[in-house]
Amino acid sequence: MALPTAIGTVVIGGGVVGACVAGFLADEGQDVLVVDEGRGAGSSANAGSLHVQMQSRFMRLYPENVPNMELQLPLYPKAVAFWRELAGSLNADFDLKMTGGLMVAESQAQLDFLALKAERERRLGLDVAILDRAQLDAIAPYFGPSIVGAELCANEGKLNPLLCNAAIRTWILARGVVLAEGVSVAGIARSGTGFAVTTTRGTVTAGRVVLAAGSGTRLLAAGLDPPISIPAVAEPLHMNITEATAPLIGHLVQHADRMITLKQFGTGQIVIGGGWPARQDAPGGHAEVELASLIANASLAQHIVPSIGNLRIIRTWAGLNTSVDGMGVLGAVPAIPGLFVAIPGDAGYTLGPLSARLVADVMLGRKPGEDISPFRPERFE
Amino acid sequence: MSGFVINFEGEQVAARAGESVAAALTAHGIRGFRVTRSTAERGVFCGMGVCQDCLVEVDGVPGKRACMTVVDRPLSIRRQRHGAALAPVSDALPPATIEELAVERPELLVIGAGPGGLSAAIAARKAGAEAVVLDERRSPGGQYFKPVAVAGDDIAPPDAQHREGLALVAQARAAGVMIRSGVSVWGAFQRLEFAATSDTGETRRYLPRAVVVATGAYERAWPVPGWELPGVMTTGAAQTLWRTARRLPGQRVLIAGNGPLNLQLAAELRSGGSEVVAVVEAAGPATRAPAAVATMALASPGLVAQGLAYQWRCLTGGVPMLHDMVVSAIEQGPSGLAVTLVGGGATRVLEADVLCLGYGFEPSNELLRALGCRHDHDGTRLVTVRDADGQTSVAGVYALGDCTGLGGARVAAADGTLAGLAAAAGLGHAIGPELARLGRQAASAAQRHRRFQQALWNVYRAPALAIAQVPNNTMICRCEEVRFGAARAAIADGLADAGSVKRATRIGMGPCQGRYCRPLLEALISEATGKAPDETSGFAPRPPFRPVTIRDLAGKP
C-alpha cells in the first residue's frame, strides 16, 4: 500500500491511544494517517485490566512517583467510565465487566498499608473499602488460606483487549483513517508550518504530528529540532493465559506486596500478569518471555487462588508497558507548533481512550473536559 | 494378560496394563472424549499428544490427554467438558522461584528418542560426551518404532520394525546414554535453557552445553467439512493404537491420504482383524512412475521390498486401492461416517466406523524456532537451516530428522549419527578414526536415503491441497472452533499477517497452539496477498509448547 504524500495529521503509534486520537479526529472530518511499526502496537499484547487504585507495584518500584500517581488518580475512574461510553458509541461488545478490583493482603502490615492507601484514594474520589477475610469470602470465596483481607476498589474492572482493538480498528477504518502497519518512522523534520515525516515507505508531509508511540516517543521527540525531552521508558512484561474454566474469579485481583494481576475473561480463561519482567535485548526490539517470570508469576497465582493449580497454562507472551514519571504526557508541545504528545500513563490501556479524547479535544480547539495541565509535555525541559 | 478396570463415566472398561487410556476406550467403542465450547464431541485425532482433542479428566484431574495417559492402575475417567468447574483446593502451595527448580547440566541434551535422537546420543556417547535423552512418551522409540507397550499371550509379538527400535534403545543404553521417558520439554529459552516436566509432575531446568533437537513431526491437517468429527483420526494415531497397544481403531476402517504409511497401516489393521474399507491414495499407482521406483529400488531395496509386502498383504486381504482420489467431506451418518471421495471427475461415498487421514507431515520445530534458529520456507513447510552435520544457525544447537523438514526415519538415523559426532566434537571430544569412519558411513547412508525419499515423493506426487476450494464451513482451528469463512472474512478485512488474524478471530489461540491451523492460515494469507510465506509468517512460538498445569510448572519431586 502506498502512503499518501500529504495529509492533515500523522499519528505515530497505532495502539489504543494513537488509534483513538485518529478516530476522534476523523469523527470530525479530519484526514489522518496512522503509522505503526508493528500491528496494533503495544496494545496487541495488553491483558485487559481496568486499573484504578494505585498499583502497589509502581509504588514499590518508583516511590518518588507516588505524588504524580496521586495527581493523575482522579482521571482513572473517569477513564474506566469512558471505556464504557466508547463501547456504547461504537455499539461494540468489549466483554467489559465492572466487577471491582481486589488488592489482597497476607499480613497485618500489608493490610495496614492498604488501609493507608485506601484513605488517600478515597480523598481523591475513589470508591474503596477495606475488607477482612470474612467480608472478602462473602464476595470472593476463592482465595487461599494465607489471605487475611483486601482493599476493594469498586471502580475497577476488566475487558477483553482483543475485542476492543478489533472494534476500534473497524471504527477508524470506517471513518476513513489511513492505517499504515508495519511501517517505521525514521525521522520527523519541520517543513514550513508543518512536518515532513520520513517513513520506510516514503515521506509524508503533514500539518500536525501526534506522538503516540509509547516508549518509542522518547527517541522520536529527541530527534526533533529543537529536541524535546520525553523520558518514557519501556517496561517489558510477562503474561500468561490458561485454558477455560467455569466462572470463578469475578474481580480483578492484585496483591499488596507481590506482583500479580489475576482475572477471568468471558471466555473462561484466566489471565495472569502483574509486571514480571520479560527480556528485551535491543531497545525497540521484540520482548521475549523468561522462564523465571513464568514460574514465579504462575506459582504466585496458585498461591493466591489454590484451585487454579489444576488449570493448564496454554500460552505466555511478553508486552511493553510505558512508564514516565507516574503520570501521562498529554497535549501540545509549545516549542513546536503542530506537535502533540499522547502517552497515557502507568496504566496505559485503561487510560488510553480518555487520554486520546483529551488530546483530540486540544487539537480540535476545544477545551478538554479535564484539566490536563499537570500532564503537559514541556514539564521535562 | 495383566490389566485394570477403567471406570468411564460409570461404564466398566477392561484395560491392558501399559496401554493408553485412548487405546482402552477406543477398543471399547468409545469415540467421544473432549466436549467443546459448542458442546460438540471430539475424539482421538493425532494420537500423539499434539492436538489436545482427546482430553479427559483422570481421577478428578482435568486436562489429561487420553493418548498420553498410560493405564498403570484402575482409573476413573470422565470426558473433559470445556470450561468445567475446578474442584476446590484448600492448601495453598507457597510461591516458587526458578531457583527452587532442580537443575541438570548435561554435557549434551538430546530431545526426542526416535531413530534420529537415539542415533545422535549413541554417536556422541561413543565419542565420550555425556548424553541425556528426554522423550515425552512412556517408552523410547518415537513415532517410527512405536514400541509395543502391552504384554500377554493374546498380544501379537513385536515385528521387525519394533525389534529394530528395541535394538537401537538397547544399544543406546549399553553405550551409557541416559534416557528419560515421560518427560515433556515445553520451554526453550535463549542461552540453551530448557524447561521440562515429567509425567509425575516434576519440572526441571536443563542447562546443557549443547543440544540436539530431534522432535520429529506430526500429521498435517486435511481440512474438509467434518474432519473434526469423532472417529476421524490421523493414520499415525491409528497406527499407534495397533503398534503400541495392539488395539484396532474400529471394525470398518477407511484409510485415505498420500504416502506409503497408509498402505502399511492397512496391512497392519488387516492383520489385526479390521475390515479395511479401502485405501484412498491421492497419487496415481506407482506403475506410473517407473523411473522413480527404480531409483528407490537401487537406493534401498529392503524398503521397496517392504512396501511391496504391505501392498501384497492388502491385495490378498481384499483391501481395495482407490488411486487419484481424495476425501472431500465427512458426515456422521446413522450407522457410521459417510466419507465423500472425489477424483478423476468421479464422486463416491463410502461408509466406515473410522476414517484415517494421512496427508503428510508438518515438522515439530517449535523448540528450534524459540531458540532463534533460522528457517527457510519451501512453499509447503519450514525447513531448518543447518549444515551437513546438523549444526543450526545458533551455536551449540544441532537439529535433525523430520523436525527440520521431512526425510523419514532412515535419513533421521543417519543424520543423527552425524549430528551426535559433530556435537561431541564441538564439545571438545576427539573423533578417532573408527568414529570418523562411522561418520562417513552415515553421510553416505544419509545421501542414499535422501535419494530414496526424493524418489518416493516422486512416486507419490499428488496435487496439493487447493486451499481456495476449502468450503467456508470447514473448521480451520479445531481448538477454538473457528471456520474458514471467519479466516477469509478477517483477511478480506485487511488483516494480512497471521498474528493479526489470530487476535481478531481466535484462530490458533487454543491449547494445540496453532499446530494444525497455522499452515492453513499461512496458505490463505499467502494466496490473498501474493506474498510467499517465510519464517516470520506464522504465529510466533509461545511457551509452554505443551500446555502444563500451574501446579506442575513449579512441581517438585
mmCIF file with all atom_site columns, C-alpha atoms in Angstrom, chain B residues 157-310:
data_model
loop_
_atom_site.group_PDB
_atom_site.id
_atom_site.type_symbol
_atom_site.label_atom_id
_atom_site.label_alt_id
_atom_site.label_comp_id
_atom_site.label_asym_id
_atom_site.label_entity_id
_atom_site.label_seq_id
_atom_site.pdbx_PDB_ins_code
_atom_site.Cartn_x
_atom_site.Cartn_y
_atom_site.Cartn_z
_atom_site.occupancy
_atom_site.B_iso_or_equiv
_atom_site.pdbx_formal_charge
_atom_site.auth_seq_id
_atom_site.auth_comp_id
_atom_site.auth_asym_id
_atom_site.auth_atom_id
_atom_site.pdbx_PDB_model_num
ATOM 1   C CA . PRO B 1 157 ? 4.643   -60.159 19.085  1.00 0.00 ? 157 PRO B CA 1
ATOM 2   C CA . PRO B 1 158 ? 6.865   -57.268 18.020  1.00 0.00 ? 158 PRO B CA 1
ATOM 3   C CA . ASP B 1 159 ? 7.527   -57.076 14.286  1.00 0.00 ? 159 ASP B CA 1
ATOM 4   C CA . ALA B 1 160 ? 10.823  -56.309 12.577  1.00 0.00 ? 160 ALA B CA 1
ATOM 5   C CA . GLN B 1 161 ? 10.332  -52.561 12.897  1.00 0.00 ? 161 GLN B CA 1
ATOM 6   C CA . HIS B 1 162 ? 9.646   -52.922 16.614  1.00 0.00 ? 162 HIS B CA 1
ATOM 7   C CA . ARG B 1 163 ? 12.708  -55.127 17.029  1.00 0.00 ? 163 ARG B CA 1
ATOM 8   C CA . GLU B 1 164 ? 14.897  -52.640 15.227  1.00 0.00 ? 164 GLU B CA 1
ATOM 9   C CA . GLY B 1 165 ? 13.751  -49.970 17.684  1.00 0.00 ? 165 GLY B CA 1
ATOM 10  C CA . LEU B 1 166 ? 14.359  -52.187 20.697  1.00 0.00 ? 166 LEU B CA 1
ATOM 11  C CA . ALA B 1 167 ? 17.855  -52.916 19.415  1.00 0.00 ? 167 ALA B CA 1
ATOM 12  C CA . LEU B 1 168 ? 18.605  -49.210 18.990  1.00 0.00 ? 168 LEU B CA 1
ATOM 13  C CA . VAL B 1 169 ? 17.363  -48.447 22.512  1.00 0.00 ? 169 VAL B CA 1
ATOM 14  C CA . ALA B 1 170 ? 19.441  -51.322 23.889  1.00 0.00 ? 170 ALA B CA 1
ATOM 15  C CA . GLN B 1 171 ? 22.466  -50.039 22.001  1.00 0.00 ? 171 GLN B CA 1
ATOM 16  C CA . ALA B 1 172 ? 21.957  -46.564 23.461  1.00 0.00 ? 172 ALA B CA 1
ATOM 17  C CA . ARG B 1 173 ? 21.663  -47.898 27.000  1.00 0.00 ? 173 ARG B CA 1
ATOM 18  C CA . ALA B 1 174 ? 24.703  -50.131 26.528  1.00 0.00 ? 174 ALA B CA 1
ATOM 19  C CA . ALA B 1 175 ? 26.674  -47.120 25.342  1.00 0.00 ? 175 ALA B CA 1
ATOM 20  C CA . GLY B 1 176 ? 25.794  -45.306 28.545  1.00 0.00 ? 176 GLY B CA 1
ATOM 21  C CA . VAL B 1 177 ? 23.151  -42.953 27.200  1.00 0.00 ? 177 VAL B CA 1
ATOM 22  C CA . MET B 1 178 ? 20.738  -41.784 29.891  1.00 0.00 ? 178 MET B CA 1
ATOM 23  C CA . ILE B 1 179 ? 17.178  -41.971 28.520  1.00 0.00 ? 179 ILE B CA 1
ATOM 24  C CA . ARG B 1 180 ? 14.442  -40.209 30.461  1.00 0.00 ? 180 ARG B CA 1
ATOM 25  C CA . SER B 1 181 ? 10.976  -41.146 29.249  1.00 0.00 ? 181 SER B CA 1
ATOM 26  C CA . GLY B 1 182 ? 7.725   -39.420 30.116  1.00 0.00 ? 182 GLY B CA 1
ATOM 27  C CA . VAL B 1 183 ? 9.443   -36.027 30.150  1.00 0.00 ? 183 VAL B CA 1
ATOM 28  C CA . SER B 1 184 ? 7.938   -33.265 28.062  1.00 0.00 ? 184 SER B CA 1
ATOM 29  C CA . VAL B 1 185 ? 10.155  -30.334 27.060  1.00 0.00 ? 185 VAL B CA 1
ATOM 30  C CA . TRP B 1 186 ? 7.820   -27.346 26.880  1.00 0.00 ? 186 TRP B CA 1
ATOM 31  C CA . GLY B 1 187 ? 10.172  -24.420 27.039  1.00 0.00 ? 187 GLY B CA 1
ATOM 32  C CA . ALA B 1 188 ? 13.307  -23.384 25.173  1.00 0.00 ? 188 ALA B CA 1
ATOM 33  C CA . PHE B 1 189 ? 14.896  -20.072 26.018  1.00 0.00 ? 189 PHE B CA 1
ATOM 34  C CA . GLN B 1 190 ? 17.977  -18.170 24.936  1.00 0.00 ? 190 GLN B CA 1
ATOM 35  C CA . ARG B 1 191 ? 21.336  -19.334 26.277  1.00 0.00 ? 191 ARG B CA 1
ATOM 36  C CA . LEU B 1 192 ? 20.284  -23.004 25.921  1.00 0.00 ? 192 LEU B CA 1
ATOM 37  C CA . GLU B 1 193 ? 17.840  -23.088 28.806  1.00 0.00 ? 193 GLU B CA 1
ATOM 38  C CA . PHE B 1 194 ? 15.099  -25.721 28.676  1.00 0.00 ? 194 PHE B CA 1
ATOM 39  C CA . ALA B 1 195 ? 12.123  -26.443 30.896  1.00 0.00 ? 195 ALA B CA 1
ATOM 40  C CA . ALA B 1 196 ? 10.743  -29.959 31.080  1.00 0.00 ? 196 ALA B CA 1
ATOM 41  C CA . THR B 1 197 ? 8.027   -31.608 33.142  1.00 0.00 ? 197 THR B CA 1
ATOM 42  C CA . SER B 1 198 ? 7.782   -35.314 33.867  1.00 0.00 ? 198 SER B CA 1
ATOM 43  C CA . ASP B 1 199 ? 4.530   -37.246 33.820  1.00 0.00 ? 199 ASP B CA 1
ATOM 44  C CA . THR B 1 200 ? 4.797   -37.368 37.613  1.00 0.00 ? 200 THR B CA 1
ATOM 45  C CA . GLY B 1 201 ? 4.544   -33.588 37.692  1.00 0.00 ? 201 GLY B CA 1
ATOM 46  C CA . GLU B 1 202 ? 8.151   -32.636 38.358  1.00 0.00 ? 202 GLU B CA 1
ATOM 47  C CA . THR B 1 203 ? 9.620   -29.692 36.481  1.00 0.00 ? 203 THR B CA 1
ATOM 48  C CA . ARG B 1 204 ? 13.338  -29.375 35.856  1.00 0.00 ? 204 ARG B CA 1
ATOM 49  C CA . ARG B 1 205 ? 15.565  -26.869 34.180  1.00 0.00 ? 205 ARG B CA 1
ATOM 50  C CA . TYR B 1 206 ? 18.113  -28.214 31.753  1.00 0.00 ? 206 TYR B CA 1
ATOM 51  C CA . LEU B 1 207 ? 21.195  -26.132 31.076  1.00 0.00 ? 207 LEU B CA 1
ATOM 52  C CA . PRO B 1 208 ? 23.223  -28.279 28.662  1.00 0.00 ? 208 PRO B CA 1
ATOM 53  C CA . ARG B 1 209 ? 26.393  -27.219 26.903  1.00 0.00 ? 209 ARG B CA 1
ATOM 54  C CA . ALA B 1 210 ? 24.935  -28.362 23.588  1.00 0.00 ? 210 ALA B CA 1
ATOM 55  C CA . VAL B 1 211 ? 21.590  -29.694 22.401  1.00 0.00 ? 211 VAL B CA 1
ATOM 56  C CA . VAL B 1 212 ? 20.390  -31.984 19.638  1.00 0.00 ? 212 VAL B CA 1
ATOM 57  C CA . VAL B 1 213 ? 16.756  -31.360 18.714  1.00 0.00 ? 213 VAL B CA 1
ATOM 58  C CA . ALA B 1 214 ? 15.085  -34.397 17.168  1.00 0.00 ? 214 ALA B CA 1
ATOM 59  C CA . THR B 1 215 ? 11.432  -33.799 17.888  1.00 0.00 ? 215 THR B CA 1
ATOM 60  C CA . GLY B 1 216 ? 10.001  -35.307 14.721  1.00 0.00 ? 216 GLY B CA 1
ATOM 61  C CA . ALA B 1 217 ? 6.807   -34.358 13.013  1.00 0.00 ? 217 ALA B CA 1
ATOM 62  C CA . TYR B 1 218 ? 3.048   -34.575 13.283  1.00 0.00 ? 218 TYR B CA 1
ATOM 63  C CA . GLU B 1 219 ? 0.404   -35.059 10.634  1.00 0.00 ? 219 GLU B CA 1
ATOM 64  C CA . ARG B 1 220 ? -0.704  -32.088 8.582   1.00 0.00 ? 220 ARG B CA 1
ATOM 65  C CA . ALA B 1 221 ? -4.324  -31.081 8.582   1.00 0.00 ? 221 ALA B CA 1
ATOM 66  C CA . TRP B 1 222 ? -6.610  -32.275 5.812   1.00 0.00 ? 222 TRP B CA 1
ATOM 67  C CA . PRO B 1 223 ? -9.328  -29.674 6.213   1.00 0.00 ? 223 PRO B CA 1
ATOM 68  C CA . VAL B 1 224 ? -12.627 -30.885 4.838   1.00 0.00 ? 224 VAL B CA 1
ATOM 69  C CA . PRO B 1 225 ? -16.093 -30.460 6.312   1.00 0.00 ? 225 PRO B CA 1
ATOM 70  C CA . GLY B 1 226 ? -16.338 -32.907 9.208   1.00 0.00 ? 226 GLY B CA 1
ATOM 71  C CA . TRP B 1 227 ? -12.626 -33.523 9.779   1.00 0.00 ? 227 TRP B CA 1
ATOM 72  C CA . GLU B 1 228 ? -13.159 -32.725 13.462  1.00 0.00 ? 228 GLU B CA 1
ATOM 73  C CA . LEU B 1 229 ? -15.745 -35.487 13.994  1.00 0.00 ? 229 LEU B CA 1
ATOM 74  C CA . PRO B 1 230 ? -15.012 -38.288 16.477  1.00 0.00 ? 230 PRO B CA 1
ATOM 75  C CA . GLY B 1 231 ? -13.896 -41.334 14.540  1.00 0.00 ? 231 GLY B CA 1
ATOM 76  C CA . VAL B 1 232 ? -11.742 -39.271 12.197  1.00 0.00 ? 232 VAL B CA 1
ATOM 77  C CA . MET B 1 233 ? -8.130  -39.684 13.212  1.00 0.00 ? 233 MET B CA 1
ATOM 78  C CA . THR B 1 234 ? -4.707  -39.489 11.667  1.00 0.00 ? 234 THR B CA 1
ATOM 79  C CA . THR B 1 235 ? -3.064  -42.520 10.144  1.00 0.00 ? 235 THR B CA 1
ATOM 80  C CA . GLY B 1 236 ? -0.389  -42.175 12.815  1.00 0.00 ? 236 GLY B CA 1
ATOM 81  C CA . ALA B 1 237 ? -2.979  -42.272 15.583  1.00 0.00 ? 237 ALA B CA 1
ATOM 82  C CA . ALA B 1 238 ? -4.486  -45.484 14.284  1.00 0.00 ? 238 ALA B CA 1
ATOM 83  C CA . GLN B 1 239 ? -1.050  -46.967 13.848  1.00 0.00 ? 239 GLN B CA 1
ATOM 84  C CA . THR B 1 240 ? -0.148  -46.069 17.441  1.00 0.00 ? 240 THR B CA 1
ATOM 85  C CA . LEU B 1 241 ? -3.256  -47.870 18.682  1.00 0.00 ? 241 LEU B CA 1
ATOM 86  C CA . TRP B 1 242 ? -2.215  -51.000 16.854  1.00 0.00 ? 242 TRP B CA 1
ATOM 87  C CA . ARG B 1 243 ? 1.567   -50.902 17.172  1.00 0.00 ? 243 ARG B CA 1
ATOM 88  C CA . THR B 1 244 ? 1.768   -49.878 20.851  1.00 0.00 ? 244 THR B CA 1
ATOM 89  C CA . ALA B 1 245 ? -1.419  -51.344 22.314  1.00 0.00 ? 245 ALA B CA 1
ATOM 90  C CA . ARG B 1 246 ? -2.457  -53.965 19.731  1.00 0.00 ? 246 ARG B CA 1
ATOM 91  C CA . ARG B 1 247 ? -5.851  -52.292 19.620  1.00 0.00 ? 247 ARG B CA 1
ATOM 92  C CA . LEU B 1 248 ? -7.858  -51.601 16.482  1.00 0.00 ? 248 LEU B CA 1
ATOM 93  C CA . PRO B 1 249 ? -9.327  -48.145 15.875  1.00 0.00 ? 249 PRO B CA 1
ATOM 94  C CA . GLY B 1 250 ? -12.602 -49.703 14.767  1.00 0.00 ? 250 GLY B CA 1
ATOM 95  C CA . GLN B 1 251 ? -14.133 -52.551 12.791  1.00 0.00 ? 251 GLN B CA 1
ATOM 96  C CA . ARG B 1 252 ? -14.645 -50.867 9.418   1.00 0.00 ? 252 ARG B CA 1
ATOM 97  C CA . VAL B 1 253 ? -11.701 -48.562 8.734   1.00 0.00 ? 253 VAL B CA 1
ATOM 98  C CA . LEU B 1 254 ? -11.264 -46.315 5.714   1.00 0.00 ? 254 LEU B CA 1
ATOM 99  C CA . ILE B 1 255 ? -7.733  -45.049 5.146   1.00 0.00 ? 255 ILE B CA 1
ATOM 100 C CA . ALA B 1 256 ? -7.147  -42.016 2.975   1.00 0.00 ? 256 ALA B CA 1
ATOM 101 C CA . GLY B 1 257 ? -4.139  -39.883 2.259   1.00 0.00 ? 257 GLY B CA 1
ATOM 102 C CA . ASN B 1 258 ? -0.932  -39.659 0.390   1.00 0.00 ? 258 ASN B CA 1
ATOM 103 C CA . GLY B 1 259 ? 2.107   -41.809 1.011   1.00 0.00 ? 259 GLY B CA 1
ATOM 104 C CA . PRO B 1 260 ? 3.259   -45.287 1.955   1.00 0.00 ? 260 PRO B CA 1
ATOM 105 C CA . LEU B 1 261 ? 2.346   -45.094 5.645   1.00 0.00 ? 261 LEU B CA 1
ATOM 106 C CA . ASN B 1 262 ? -1.324  -45.523 4.718   1.00 0.00 ? 262 ASN B CA 1
ATOM 107 C CA . LEU B 1 263 ? -0.524  -48.789 2.997   1.00 0.00 ? 263 LEU B CA 1
ATOM 108 C CA . GLN B 1 264 ? 1.451   -50.016 5.977   1.00 0.00 ? 264 GLN B CA 1
ATOM 109 C CA . LEU B 1 265 ? -1.449  -49.146 8.286   1.00 0.00 ? 265 LEU B CA 1
ATOM 110 C CA . ALA B 1 266 ? -3.865  -51.012 6.026   1.00 0.00 ? 266 ALA B CA 1
ATOM 111 C CA . ALA B 1 267 ? -1.698  -54.124 6.163   1.00 0.00 ? 267 ALA B CA 1
ATOM 112 C CA . GLU B 1 268 ? -1.324  -53.856 9.940   1.00 0.00 ? 268 GLU B CA 1
ATOM 113 C CA . LEU B 1 269 ? -5.014  -53.307 10.657  1.00 0.00 ? 269 LEU B CA 1
ATOM 114 C CA . ARG B 1 270 ? -5.959  -56.082 8.243   1.00 0.00 ? 270 ARG B CA 1
ATOM 115 C CA . SER B 1 271 ? -3.684  -58.476 10.098  1.00 0.00 ? 271 SER B CA 1
ATOM 116 C CA . GLY B 1 272 ? -5.234  -57.324 13.378  1.00 0.00 ? 272 GLY B CA 1
ATOM 117 C CA . GLY B 1 273 ? -8.728  -58.125 12.118  1.00 0.00 ? 273 GLY B CA 1
ATOM 118 C CA . SER B 1 274 ? -10.177 -54.830 10.934  1.00 0.00 ? 274 SER B CA 1
ATOM 119 C CA . GLU B 1 275 ? -12.086 -54.656 7.701   1.00 0.00 ? 275 GLU B CA 1
ATOM 120 C CA . VAL B 1 276 ? -10.207 -52.045 5.675   1.00 0.00 ? 276 VAL B CA 1
ATOM 121 C CA . VAL B 1 277 ? -12.935 -50.492 3.547   1.00 0.00 ? 277 VAL B CA 1
ATOM 122 C CA . ALA B 1 278 ? -10.379 -49.049 1.124   1.00 0.00 ? 278 ALA B CA 1
ATOM 123 C CA . VAL B 1 279 ? -7.080  -47.273 0.887   1.00 0.00 ? 279 VAL B CA 1
ATOM 124 C CA . VAL B 1 280 ? -7.697  -43.990 -0.898  1.00 0.00 ? 280 VAL B CA 1
ATOM 125 C CA . GLU B 1 281 ? -4.485  -42.615 -2.363  1.00 0.00 ? 281 GLU B CA 1
ATOM 126 C CA . ALA B 1 282 ? -4.229  -39.093 -3.750  1.00 0.00 ? 282 ALA B CA 1
ATOM 127 C CA . ALA B 1 283 ? -1.468  -40.152 -6.118  1.00 0.00 ? 283 ALA B CA 1
ATOM 128 C CA . GLY B 1 284 ? -1.685  -42.480 -9.065  1.00 0.00 ? 284 GLY B CA 1
ATOM 129 C CA . PRO B 1 285 ? -0.348  -46.033 -8.975  1.00 0.00 ? 285 PRO B CA 1
ATOM 130 C CA . ALA B 1 286 ? 3.419   -46.491 -8.733  1.00 0.00 ? 286 ALA B CA 1
ATOM 131 C CA . THR B 1 287 ? 3.483   -48.066 -12.209 1.00 0.00 ? 287 THR B CA 1
ATOM 132 C CA . ARG B 1 288 ? 3.045   -44.521 -13.498 1.00 0.00 ? 288 ARG B CA 1
ATOM 133 C CA . ALA B 1 289 ? 6.489   -43.560 -12.199 1.00 0.00 ? 289 ALA B CA 1
ATOM 134 C CA . PRO B 1 290 ? 8.730   -46.500 -13.109 1.00 0.00 ? 290 PRO B CA 1
ATOM 135 C CA . ALA B 1 291 ? 11.927  -44.418 -13.099 1.00 0.00 ? 291 ALA B CA 1
ATOM 136 C CA . ALA B 1 292 ? 11.312  -43.267 -9.548  1.00 0.00 ? 292 ALA B CA 1
ATOM 137 C CA . VAL B 1 293 ? 10.572  -46.819 -8.454  1.00 0.00 ? 293 VAL B CA 1
ATOM 138 C CA . ALA B 1 294 ? 13.843  -47.932 -9.980  1.00 0.00 ? 294 ALA B CA 1
ATOM 139 C CA . THR B 1 295 ? 15.727  -45.190 -8.118  1.00 0.00 ? 295 THR B CA 1
ATOM 140 C CA . MET B 1 296 ? 14.088  -46.299 -4.892  1.00 0.00 ? 296 MET B CA 1
ATOM 141 C CA . ALA B 1 297 ? 14.975  -49.938 -5.528  1.00 0.00 ? 297 ALA B CA 1
ATOM 142 C CA . LEU B 1 298 ? 18.615  -49.022 -6.125  1.00 0.00 ? 298 LEU B CA 1
ATOM 143 C CA . ALA B 1 299 ? 18.799  -46.754 -3.059  1.00 0.00 ? 299 ALA B CA 1
ATOM 144 C CA . SER B 1 300 ? 17.050  -49.061 -0.656  1.00 0.00 ? 300 SER B CA 1
ATOM 145 C CA . PRO B 1 301 ? 15.920  -52.431 -1.992  1.00 0.00 ? 301 PRO B CA 1
ATOM 146 C CA . GLY B 1 302 ? 14.846  -53.500 1.501   1.00 0.00 ? 302 GLY B CA 1
ATOM 147 C CA . LEU B 1 303 ? 12.359  -50.691 1.849   1.00 0.00 ? 303 LEU B CA 1
ATOM 148 C CA . VAL B 1 304 ? 10.937  -51.319 -1.602  1.00 0.00 ? 304 VAL B CA 1
ATOM 149 C CA . ALA B 1 305 ? 10.507  -54.987 -0.743  1.00 0.00 ? 305 ALA B CA 1
ATOM 150 C CA . GLN B 1 306 ? 8.775   -53.979 2.473   1.00 0.00 ? 306 GLN B CA 1
ATOM 151 C CA . GLY B 1 307 ? 6.455   -51.674 0.555   1.00 0.00 ? 307 GLY B CA 1
ATOM 152 C CA . LEU B 1 308 ? 5.628   -54.440 -1.892  1.00 0.00 ? 308 LEU B CA 1
ATOM 153 C CA . ALA B 1 309 ? 4.922   -56.762 1.013   1.00 0.00 ? 309 ALA B CA 1
ATOM 154 C CA . TYR B 1 310 ? 2.443   -54.292 2.506   1.00 0.00 ? 310 TYR B CA 1
#
